[in-house]
């Protein structure tokens, strides 16, 4: 990539999460951190000066490190994001020479919550929760619908449903102005636990909501600092079902404190409150800077981490589970959900989720059950999984304990669940 006539600038949200622990690379000239919109003028001036003059924005700074220069945007002077220009999706249409039926939209940055596993509140080198106004959002969406014929808008926000007052105002504007577009968003369950909110979202064109349920165990939710209850999760799913909103829930398996008993409670929760789709994810320590990796939290749960020889995701172990065990639990929970026709695996049906209708639920669940129960497929998956588990156990035993203890430590250690 690097040539005498060009320069390399590395940016993106993840850079903001690692800049304090990284010196850059010889191949990278500038590491751009924060709000890209605030950095464009500085980078443009640098380009036009023949890469000789680099000045930070008025709110920013430059830090010289071993290998690269780190250019910081600073943060906006106002709490709102209405100063950001509307992304011009017509440019993408011209470049790709086709219309875009679905586009992506961002209306918030940051997050007011501090879930123990999440780094979103700390991205953009900014710890404040900032958002666009309902009026600005509606104007943007009306532009996309009227000028480009957009039919779907996927909201990239960590929490599109907050603040709730903004959400209600936005939905009412969409309804009053007859801005007809279907939209998809991430939402907290406690917002969707309010039935009036769900009904208003549906009337305004909401099509699908993705909810971070994470676990059906109350203690696990407390360990995660979710500040959301199992009861709120239940009401959210039921409200969405009642008003015809497709639900996609995400769950984390293996978070510190996880046991076979807590996983059983998660399954029982899903069976009693079946969503349309589910994602299962193994707890990961790949992203530095999240609360669960703070020294105090690691001591509390006996969490230990080691580099993975085969991927970017480190191996981990805590007082009640290891990553090897978590992988096996994910497979078992996934198989159980499919065989018992509880919900649809979002990975398997990802390509068709936009066109999903509730009337298709039972036939799709039956199809999923039949596929997952095929003996040959199960044997192939079992062989692959055994190979992965063997490799993980071998690697972990080099750093943690003996292989037998690594594979069985959850049974021999006390549970912090009490």
Short mmCIF file of C-alpha atoms in Angstrom, two decimals:
data_model
loop_
_atom_site.label_atom_id
_atom_site.label_comp_id
_atom_site.label_asym_id
_atom_site.label_seq_id
_atom_site.Cartn_x
_atom_site.Cartn_y
_atom_site.Cartn_z
CA UNK A 1 0.00 0.00 0.00
CA UNK A 2 2.73 2.47 0.92
CA UNK A 3 4.38 4.20 -2.07
CA UNK A 4 6.66 7.26 -2.32
CA UNK A 5 3.78 9.35 -3.66
CA UNK A 6 1.16 8.44 -1.06
CA UNK A 7 0.59 8.45 2.69
CA UNK A 8 -1.48 6.19 4.93
CA UNK A 9 -4.01 7.49 7.45
CA UNK A 10 -5.60 4.97 9.82
CA UNK A 11 -8.92 5.85 11.42
CA UNK A 12 -12.13 4.33 12.68
CA UNK A 13 -13.84 3.80 15.99
CA UNK A 14 -11.54 1.00 17.17
CA UNK A 15 -8.46 3.24 16.98
CA UNK A 16 -10.00 5.39 19.68
CA UNK A 17 -10.09 2.39 21.99
CA UNK A 18 -6.41 1.46 21.66
CA UNK A 19 -4.53 4.72 21.03
CA UNK A 20 -3.31 5.04 24.63
CA UNK A 21 -1.64 1.62 24.42
CA UNK A 22 -0.23 1.79 20.88
CA UNK A 23 2.74 3.51 19.25
CA UNK A 24 1.49 3.23 15.68
CA UNK A 25 3.36 1.45 12.85
CA UNK A 26 6.20 2.49 10.51
CA UNK A 27 3.85 2.15 7.53
CA UNK A 28 1.20 4.46 9.03
CA UNK A 29 1.78 8.20 8.79
CA UNK A 30 -1.21 9.45 10.77
CA UNK A 31 -3.57 7.78 13.21
CA UNK A 32 -6.83 9.75 13.13
CA UNK A 33 -8.79 9.60 16.38
CA UNK A 34 -12.25 10.88 17.25
CA UNK A 35 -14.77 12.57 15.00
CA UNK A 36 -13.76 12.05 11.38
CA UNK A 37 -15.96 14.97 10.32
CA UNK A 38 -13.82 17.32 12.42
CA UNK A 39 -10.56 15.95 10.98
CA UNK A 40 -11.29 16.21 7.26
CA UNK A 41 -10.24 19.85 6.96
CA UNK A 42 -6.91 19.18 8.69
CA UNK A 43 -6.22 16.15 6.51
CA UNK A 44 -7.21 18.04 3.36
CA UNK A 45 -4.82 20.87 4.19
CA UNK A 46 -2.07 18.33 4.87
CA UNK A 47 -2.69 16.70 1.48
CA UNK A 48 -2.64 20.02 -0.42
CA UNK A 49 0.58 21.09 1.32
CA UNK A 50 2.36 18.08 -0.11
CA UNK A 51 2.16 16.35 3.26
CA UNK A 52 4.22 19.10 4.89
CA UNK A 53 1.72 20.99 7.08
CA UNK A 54 -0.53 19.22 9.57
CA UNK A 55 -2.62 21.33 11.92
CA UNK A 56 -5.17 19.90 14.36
CA UNK A 57 -8.73 21.21 14.55
CA UNK A 58 -9.39 24.00 17.05
CA UNK A 59 -10.65 21.41 19.53
CA UNK A 60 -7.93 18.84 18.81
CA UNK A 61 -4.24 18.11 19.21
CA UNK A 62 -1.32 16.18 17.70
CA UNK A 63 0.74 13.65 19.65
CA UNK A 64 4.04 12.41 18.20
CA UNK A 65 4.66 8.76 19.03
CA UNK A 66 7.39 6.29 18.13
CA UNK A 67 6.11 5.34 14.69
CA UNK A 68 3.17 7.57 13.81
CA UNK A 69 1.59 10.95 14.48
CA UNK A 70 -1.70 10.75 16.35
CA UNK A 71 -4.20 13.38 15.25
CA UNK A 72 -7.05 13.97 17.71
CA UNK A 73 -10.26 15.75 16.72
CA UNK A 74 -11.33 16.71 20.20
CA UNK A 75 -15.04 16.64 21.00
CA UNK A 76 -17.94 18.81 19.84
CA UNK A 77 -18.69 21.94 21.83
CA UNK A 78 -22.39 21.09 21.92
CA UNK A 79 -24.24 18.03 23.19
CA UNK A 80 -26.22 17.53 19.98
CA UNK A 81 -24.95 16.16 16.66
CA UNK A 82 -27.08 18.36 14.42
CA UNK A 83 -23.93 20.09 13.16
CA UNK A 84 -22.90 16.95 11.25
CA UNK A 85 -23.63 17.03 7.53
CA UNK A 86 -26.15 14.59 6.11
CA UNK A 87 -24.30 11.59 4.58
CA UNK A 88 -24.75 11.75 0.81
CA UNK A 89 -25.89 8.28 -0.21
CA UNK A 90 -26.36 9.43 -3.80
CA UNK A 91 -22.56 9.30 -4.13
CA UNK A 92 -22.65 5.59 -3.37
CA UNK A 93 -25.40 5.13 -5.94
CA UNK A 94 -23.34 6.86 -8.61
CA UNK A 95 -20.16 4.97 -7.79
CA UNK A 96 -21.88 1.57 -7.76
CA UNK A 97 -24.25 2.54 -10.58
CA UNK A 98 -27.32 1.23 -8.83
CA UNK A 99 -29.98 2.53 -6.44
CA UNK A 100 -29.80 1.61 -2.78
CA UNK A 101 -33.02 0.17 -1.41
CA UNK A 102 -31.55 0.10 2.09
CA UNK A 103 -29.15 2.61 3.65
CA UNK A 104 -27.48 3.00 7.04
CA UNK A 105 -27.99 5.93 9.39
CA UNK A 106 -26.34 7.17 12.58
CA UNK A 107 -28.08 9.47 15.04
CA UNK A 108 -26.19 8.94 18.32
CA UNK A 109 -22.62 8.50 19.47
CA UNK A 110 -21.65 7.10 22.81
CA UNK A 111 -23.94 5.51 25.36
CA UNK A 112 -25.22 6.61 28.79
CA UNK A 113 -24.91 3.06 30.15
CA UNK A 114 -21.74 1.24 31.19
CA UNK A 115 -22.28 -2.46 30.50
CA UNK A 116 -19.21 -4.37 31.69
CA UNK A 117 -18.52 -6.05 28.33
CA UNK A 118 -19.02 -3.05 26.01
CA UNK A 119 -16.62 -0.39 24.75
CA UNK A 120 -19.15 1.68 22.80
CA UNK A 121 -19.37 4.44 25.44
CA UNK A 122 -15.65 5.13 25.01
CA UNK A 123 -15.37 5.26 21.23
CA UNK A 124 -14.64 8.48 19.30
CA UNK A 125 -12.35 9.52 22.19
CA UNK A 126 -15.49 10.92 23.79
CA UNK A 127 -17.28 9.73 26.93
CA UNK A 128 -20.45 11.79 26.50
CA UNK A 129 -23.70 10.58 24.97
CA UNK A 130 -24.58 12.84 22.02
CA UNK A 131 -27.47 12.65 19.59
CA UNK A 132 -29.28 14.34 16.71
CA UNK A 133 -32.63 16.00 17.29
CA UNK A 134 -35.88 14.37 16.20
CA UNK A 135 -36.47 17.21 13.70
CA UNK A 136 -33.05 16.79 12.10
CA UNK A 137 -33.47 13.01 11.83
CA UNK A 138 -36.90 13.33 10.22
CA UNK A 139 -35.56 15.86 7.69
CA UNK A 140 -32.73 13.49 6.75
CA UNK A 141 -35.05 10.53 6.32
CA UNK A 142 -37.54 12.53 4.27
CA UNK A 143 -34.68 13.55 1.98
CA UNK A 144 -33.57 9.95 1.44
CA UNK A 145 -37.10 8.72 0.77
CA UNK A 146 -38.12 11.54 -1.57
CA UNK A 147 -34.88 11.86 -3.57
CA UNK A 148 -33.59 8.27 -3.63
CA UNK A 149 -36.66 6.11 -3.08
CA UNK A 150 -35.09 4.45 -0.02
CA UNK A 151 -37.35 1.74 1.45
CA UNK A 152 -35.33 0.57 4.48
CA UNK A 153 -33.09 2.44 6.92
CA UNK A 154 -30.86 0.49 9.29
CA UNK A 155 -29.94 2.56 12.34
CA UNK A 156 -26.39 1.92 13.50
CA UNK A 157 -26.88 3.56 16.88
CA UNK A 158 -26.07 1.68 20.04
CA UNK A 159 -29.38 2.94 21.47
CA UNK A 160 -31.79 4.38 18.95
CA UNK A 161 -34.59 4.40 21.53
CA UNK A 162 -32.88 6.93 23.79
CA UNK A 163 -33.73 9.52 24.91
CA UNK A 164 -37.30 8.24 24.95
CA UNK A 165 -38.70 11.77 24.55
CA UNK A 166 -36.71 12.14 21.31
CA UNK A 167 -37.92 8.74 20.07
CA UNK A 168 -41.57 9.64 20.65
CA UNK A 169 -41.17 13.04 18.97
CA UNK A 170 -39.39 11.45 15.99
CA UNK A 171 -42.04 8.76 15.51
CA UNK A 172 -44.82 11.36 15.63
CA UNK A 173 -43.09 13.47 12.96
CA UNK A 174 -42.72 10.43 10.67
CA UNK A 175 -46.43 9.71 11.07
CA UNK A 176 -47.60 13.31 10.66
CA UNK A 177 -45.47 13.92 7.55
CA UNK A 178 -46.29 10.51 6.10
CA UNK A 179 -42.63 9.60 5.69
CA UNK A 180 -43.15 6.00 4.65
CA UNK A 181 -40.01 3.98 5.28
CA UNK A 182 -39.30 0.79 7.18
CA UNK A 183 -36.55 0.92 9.75
CA UNK A 184 -34.42 -1.33 11.92
CA UNK A 185 -32.76 -0.32 15.17
CA UNK A 186 -31.00 -1.44 18.32
CA UNK A 187 -33.01 -0.93 21.49
CA UNK A 188 -32.84 -1.50 25.21
CA UNK A 189 -35.43 -3.85 26.59
CA UNK A 190 -36.53 -1.43 29.29
CA UNK A 191 -37.56 1.06 26.58
CA UNK A 192 -39.53 -1.62 24.73
CA UNK A 193 -41.09 -2.76 28.00
CA UNK A 194 -43.28 0.34 27.63
CA UNK A 195 -46.10 -0.78 25.33
CA UNK A 196 -46.99 2.76 24.24
CA UNK A 197 -43.45 3.17 22.91
CA UNK A 198 -43.59 -0.08 20.93
CA UNK A 199 -46.99 0.76 19.42
CA UNK A 200 -45.75 4.21 18.37
CA UNK A 201 -42.59 2.78 16.80
CA UNK A 202 -44.62 0.28 14.78
CA UNK A 203 -46.99 2.99 13.56
CA UNK A 204 -43.97 5.05 12.46
CA UNK A 205 -42.55 2.24 10.32
CA UNK A 206 -40.34 0.27 12.70
CA UNK A 207 -39.84 -3.18 11.21
CA UNK A 208 -37.24 -4.96 13.32
CA UNK A 209 -35.59 -4.34 16.71
CA UNK A 210 -32.37 -5.88 17.94
CA UNK A 211 -32.30 -6.28 21.71
CA UNK A 212 -29.32 -7.12 23.91
CA UNK A 213 -31.01 -9.59 26.25
CA UNK A 214 -27.56 -11.11 27.05
CA UNK A 215 -28.84 -13.59 29.67
CA UNK A 216 -31.96 -14.94 31.32
CA UNK A 217 -30.24 -15.07 34.69
CA UNK A 218 -30.70 -12.07 37.06
CA UNK A 219 -27.26 -12.44 38.65
CA UNK A 220 -25.53 -12.50 35.27
CA UNK A 221 -27.32 -9.28 34.31
CA UNK A 222 -26.05 -7.72 37.54
CA UNK A 223 -22.52 -8.97 36.82
CA UNK A 224 -22.78 -7.30 33.41
CA UNK A 225 -24.07 -4.05 34.95
CA UNK A 226 -26.92 -4.15 32.42
CA UNK A 227 -29.26 -2.13 34.64
CA UNK A 228 -32.13 -4.06 33.09
CA UNK A 229 -34.19 -6.86 34.61
CA UNK A 230 -35.29 -10.25 33.35
CA UNK A 231 -38.87 -9.00 33.75
CA UNK A 232 -38.23 -6.00 31.49
CA UNK A 233 -36.67 -8.30 28.89
CA UNK A 234 -39.80 -10.45 28.99
CA UNK A 235 -42.18 -7.50 28.60
CA UNK A 236 -40.13 -6.13 25.71
CA UNK A 237 -40.34 -9.34 23.68
CA UNK A 238 -44.04 -9.76 24.40
CA UNK A 239 -44.86 -6.14 23.50
CA UNK A 240 -43.00 -6.46 20.21
CA UNK A 241 -44.82 -9.70 19.38
CA UNK A 242 -48.17 -8.10 20.23
CA UNK A 243 -47.56 -5.15 17.89
CA UNK A 244 -45.87 -7.03 15.04
CA UNK A 245 -42.27 -5.90 15.53
CA UNK A 246 -39.70 -8.55 14.56
CA UNK A 247 -37.35 -9.25 17.47
CA UNK A 248 -33.70 -10.24 17.17
CA UNK A 249 -32.11 -10.90 20.56
CA UNK A 250 -28.41 -11.27 21.31
CA UNK A 251 -27.04 -13.38 24.14
CA UNK A 252 -23.58 -13.71 25.67
CA UNK A 253 -22.44 -17.13 26.84
CA UNK A 254 -19.60 -17.45 29.33
CA UNK A 255 -19.55 -14.03 30.96
CA UNK A 256 -17.86 -14.17 34.39
CA UNK A 257 -20.22 -15.90 36.78
CA UNK A 258 -21.78 -18.06 34.06
CA UNK A 259 -22.59 -21.64 35.09
CA UNK A 260 -24.65 -24.49 33.71
CA UNK A 261 -27.43 -23.35 36.02
CA UNK A 262 -27.42 -19.79 34.69
CA UNK A 263 -27.45 -21.13 31.12
CA UNK A 264 -30.44 -23.30 32.00
CA UNK A 265 -32.23 -20.17 33.22
CA UNK A 266 -31.40 -18.45 29.93
CA UNK A 267 -32.91 -21.32 27.97
CA UNK A 268 -36.01 -21.33 30.19
CA UNK A 269 -36.37 -17.59 29.63
CA UNK A 270 -36.21 -17.94 25.85
CA UNK A 271 -38.67 -20.81 25.88
CA UNK A 272 -41.13 -18.75 27.93
CA UNK A 273 -40.51 -15.57 25.90
CA UNK A 274 -39.58 -16.74 22.41
CA UNK A 275 -38.11 -14.05 20.15
CA UNK A 276 -38.22 -14.32 16.37
CA UNK A 277 -34.43 -14.61 15.97
CA UNK A 278 -31.44 -15.04 18.25
CA UNK A 279 -27.67 -14.50 18.10
CA UNK A 280 -25.37 -16.44 20.44
CA UNK A 281 -21.94 -14.97 21.18
CA UNK A 282 -19.12 -16.28 23.34
CA UNK A 283 -17.84 -13.83 25.94
CA UNK A 284 -14.71 -12.22 24.52
CA UNK A 285 -11.75 -10.39 26.02
CA UNK A 286 -10.52 -9.18 22.63
CA UNK A 287 -11.43 -5.52 23.17
CA UNK A 288 -9.22 -3.80 25.72
CA UNK A 289 -10.56 -1.03 27.90
CA UNK A 290 -13.95 -2.53 28.75
CA UNK A 291 -14.93 -2.50 32.46
CA UNK A 292 -14.76 -6.28 32.92
CA UNK A 293 -11.02 -6.17 32.13
CA UNK A 294 -10.27 -3.65 34.88
CA UNK A 295 -7.95 -5.19 37.52
CA UNK A 296 -10.58 -5.06 40.26
CA UNK A 297 -13.15 -6.86 38.11
CA UNK A 298 -10.64 -9.49 37.02
CA UNK A 299 -9.77 -10.20 40.64
CA UNK A 300 -13.44 -10.39 41.60
CA UNK A 301 -14.20 -13.13 39.07
CA UNK A 302 -10.78 -14.79 38.86
CA UNK A 303 -10.56 -13.77 35.20
CA UNK A 304 -7.32 -14.65 33.44
CA UNK A 305 -6.47 -13.95 29.80
CA UNK A 306 -3.81 -15.24 27.43
CA UNK A 307 -2.99 -14.53 23.78
CA UNK A 308 -4.56 -16.91 21.29
CA UNK A 309 -1.98 -18.50 19.00
CA UNK A 310 -4.50 -18.91 16.18
CA UNK A 311 -6.70 -15.79 16.14
CA UNK A 312 -7.14 -12.25 17.47
CA UNK A 313 -9.54 -13.44 20.20
CA UNK A 314 -7.57 -14.20 23.41
CA UNK A 315 -8.19 -17.30 25.45
CA UNK A 316 -9.73 -16.71 28.86
CA UNK A 317 -10.76 -18.49 32.01
CA UNK A 318 -12.55 -17.35 35.14
CA UNK A 319 -13.80 -18.96 38.33
CA UNK A 320 -16.80 -20.66 36.75
CA UNK A 321 -15.97 -21.28 33.09
CA UNK A 322 -13.30 -21.25 30.37
CA UNK A 323 -13.58 -20.19 26.74
CA UNK A 324 -13.34 -23.87 25.73
CA UNK A 325 -16.32 -24.72 27.91
CA UNK A 326 -18.22 -21.66 26.70
CA UNK A 327 -17.83 -22.80 23.11
CA UNK A 328 -19.34 -26.17 23.97
CA UNK A 329 -22.19 -24.50 25.86
CA UNK A 330 -22.95 -22.28 22.85
CA UNK A 331 -23.22 -25.34 20.63
CA UNK A 332 -25.47 -27.16 23.09
CA UNK A 333 -27.73 -24.16 23.65
CA UNK A 334 -27.92 -23.49 19.92
CA UNK A 335 -28.83 -27.10 19.20
CA UNK A 336 -31.45 -27.12 21.94
CA UNK A 337 -33.08 -23.92 20.70
CA UNK A 338 -33.25 -25.26 17.15
CA UNK A 339 -34.41 -28.78 17.95
CA UNK A 340 -37.15 -27.54 20.29
CA UNK A 341 -38.28 -24.87 17.83
CA UNK A 342 -37.85 -22.01 20.30
CA UNK A 343 -36.54 -19.35 17.88
CA UNK A 344 -34.74 -18.95 14.57
CA UNK A 345 -30.96 -18.83 14.37
CA UNK A 346 -30.18 -15.35 13.00
CA UNK A 347 -26.94 -16.52 11.40
CA UNK A 348 -28.72 -19.20 9.37
CA UNK A 349 -31.52 -16.88 8.26
CA UNK A 350 -29.61 -13.60 8.07
CA UNK A 351 -30.07 -13.12 4.34
CA UNK A 352 -33.85 -13.35 4.63
CA UNK A 353 -34.48 -11.47 7.86
CA UNK A 354 -35.73 -8.31 6.14
CA UNK A 355 -38.51 -10.21 4.38
CA UNK A 356 -39.50 -12.23 7.47
CA UNK A 357 -43.18 -12.29 8.37
CA UNK A 358 -44.58 -13.82 11.55
CA UNK A 359 -46.79 -16.13 9.48
CA UNK A 360 -43.59 -17.84 8.28
CA UNK A 361 -42.36 -18.55 11.80
CA UNK A 362 -43.70 -22.07 12.28
CA UNK A 363 -42.69 -23.39 8.82
CA UNK A 364 -39.20 -21.91 9.26
CA UNK A 365 -38.84 -23.37 12.74
CA UNK A 366 -39.83 -26.78 11.40
CA UNK A 367 -37.31 -26.47 8.55
CA UNK A 368 -34.59 -25.43 11.01
CA UNK A 369 -35.41 -28.37 13.26
CA UNK A 370 -35.18 -30.83 10.37
CA UNK A 371 -31.83 -29.45 9.20
CA UNK A 372 -30.28 -29.40 12.67
CA UNK A 373 -31.37 -32.97 13.39
CA UNK A 374 -29.72 -34.53 10.33
CA UNK A 375 -27.31 -37.20 11.67
CA UNK A 376 -24.62 -36.61 9.05
CA UNK A 377 -24.51 -32.86 9.65
CA UNK A 378 -24.37 -33.35 13.39
CA UNK A 379 -21.47 -35.80 13.05
CA UNK A 380 -19.51 -33.34 10.89
CA UNK A 381 -20.08 -30.51 13.35
CA UNK A 382 -19.15 -32.74 16.29
CA UNK A 383 -15.86 -33.73 14.63
CA UNK A 384 -14.97 -30.12 13.88
CA UNK A 385 -15.91 -29.01 17.38
CA UNK A 386 -13.86 -31.75 19.03
CA UNK A 387 -10.81 -30.66 17.03
CA UNK A 388 -11.30 -27.02 18.08
CA UNK A 389 -11.84 -27.98 21.72
CA UNK A 390 -8.71 -30.16 21.72
CA UNK A 391 -6.59 -27.32 20.33
CA UNK A 392 -7.99 -24.80 22.82
CA UNK A 393 -7.43 -27.12 25.78
CA UNK A 394 -3.86 -27.81 24.65
CA UNK A 395 -3.03 -24.13 24.21
CA UNK A 396 -4.63 -23.09 27.49
CA UNK A 397 -2.85 -25.80 29.49
CA UNK A 398 0.49 -24.22 28.54
CA UNK A 399 -0.36 -21.11 30.55
CA UNK A 400 -3.16 -21.91 32.98
CA UNK A 401 -3.28 -25.35 34.61
CA UNK A 402 -3.06 -28.96 33.56
CA UNK A 403 -5.39 -30.02 30.71
CA UNK A 404 -7.73 -31.93 32.99
CA UNK A 405 -8.18 -28.93 35.28
CA UNK A 406 -8.70 -26.61 32.31
CA UNK A 407 -11.43 -28.85 30.97
CA UNK A 408 -13.18 -29.40 34.29
CA UNK A 409 -12.39 -26.42 36.52
CA UNK A 410 -15.99 -25.17 36.50
CA UNK A 411 -17.02 -28.20 38.53
CA UNK A 412 -14.25 -27.75 41.10
CA UNK A 413 -14.46 -24.00 41.73
CA UNK A 414 -17.05 -22.18 43.84
CA UNK A 415 -19.70 -20.14 42.07
CA UNK A 416 -19.93 -16.38 42.79
CA UNK A 417 -23.67 -16.62 42.22
CA UNK A 418 -24.23 -17.64 45.81
#
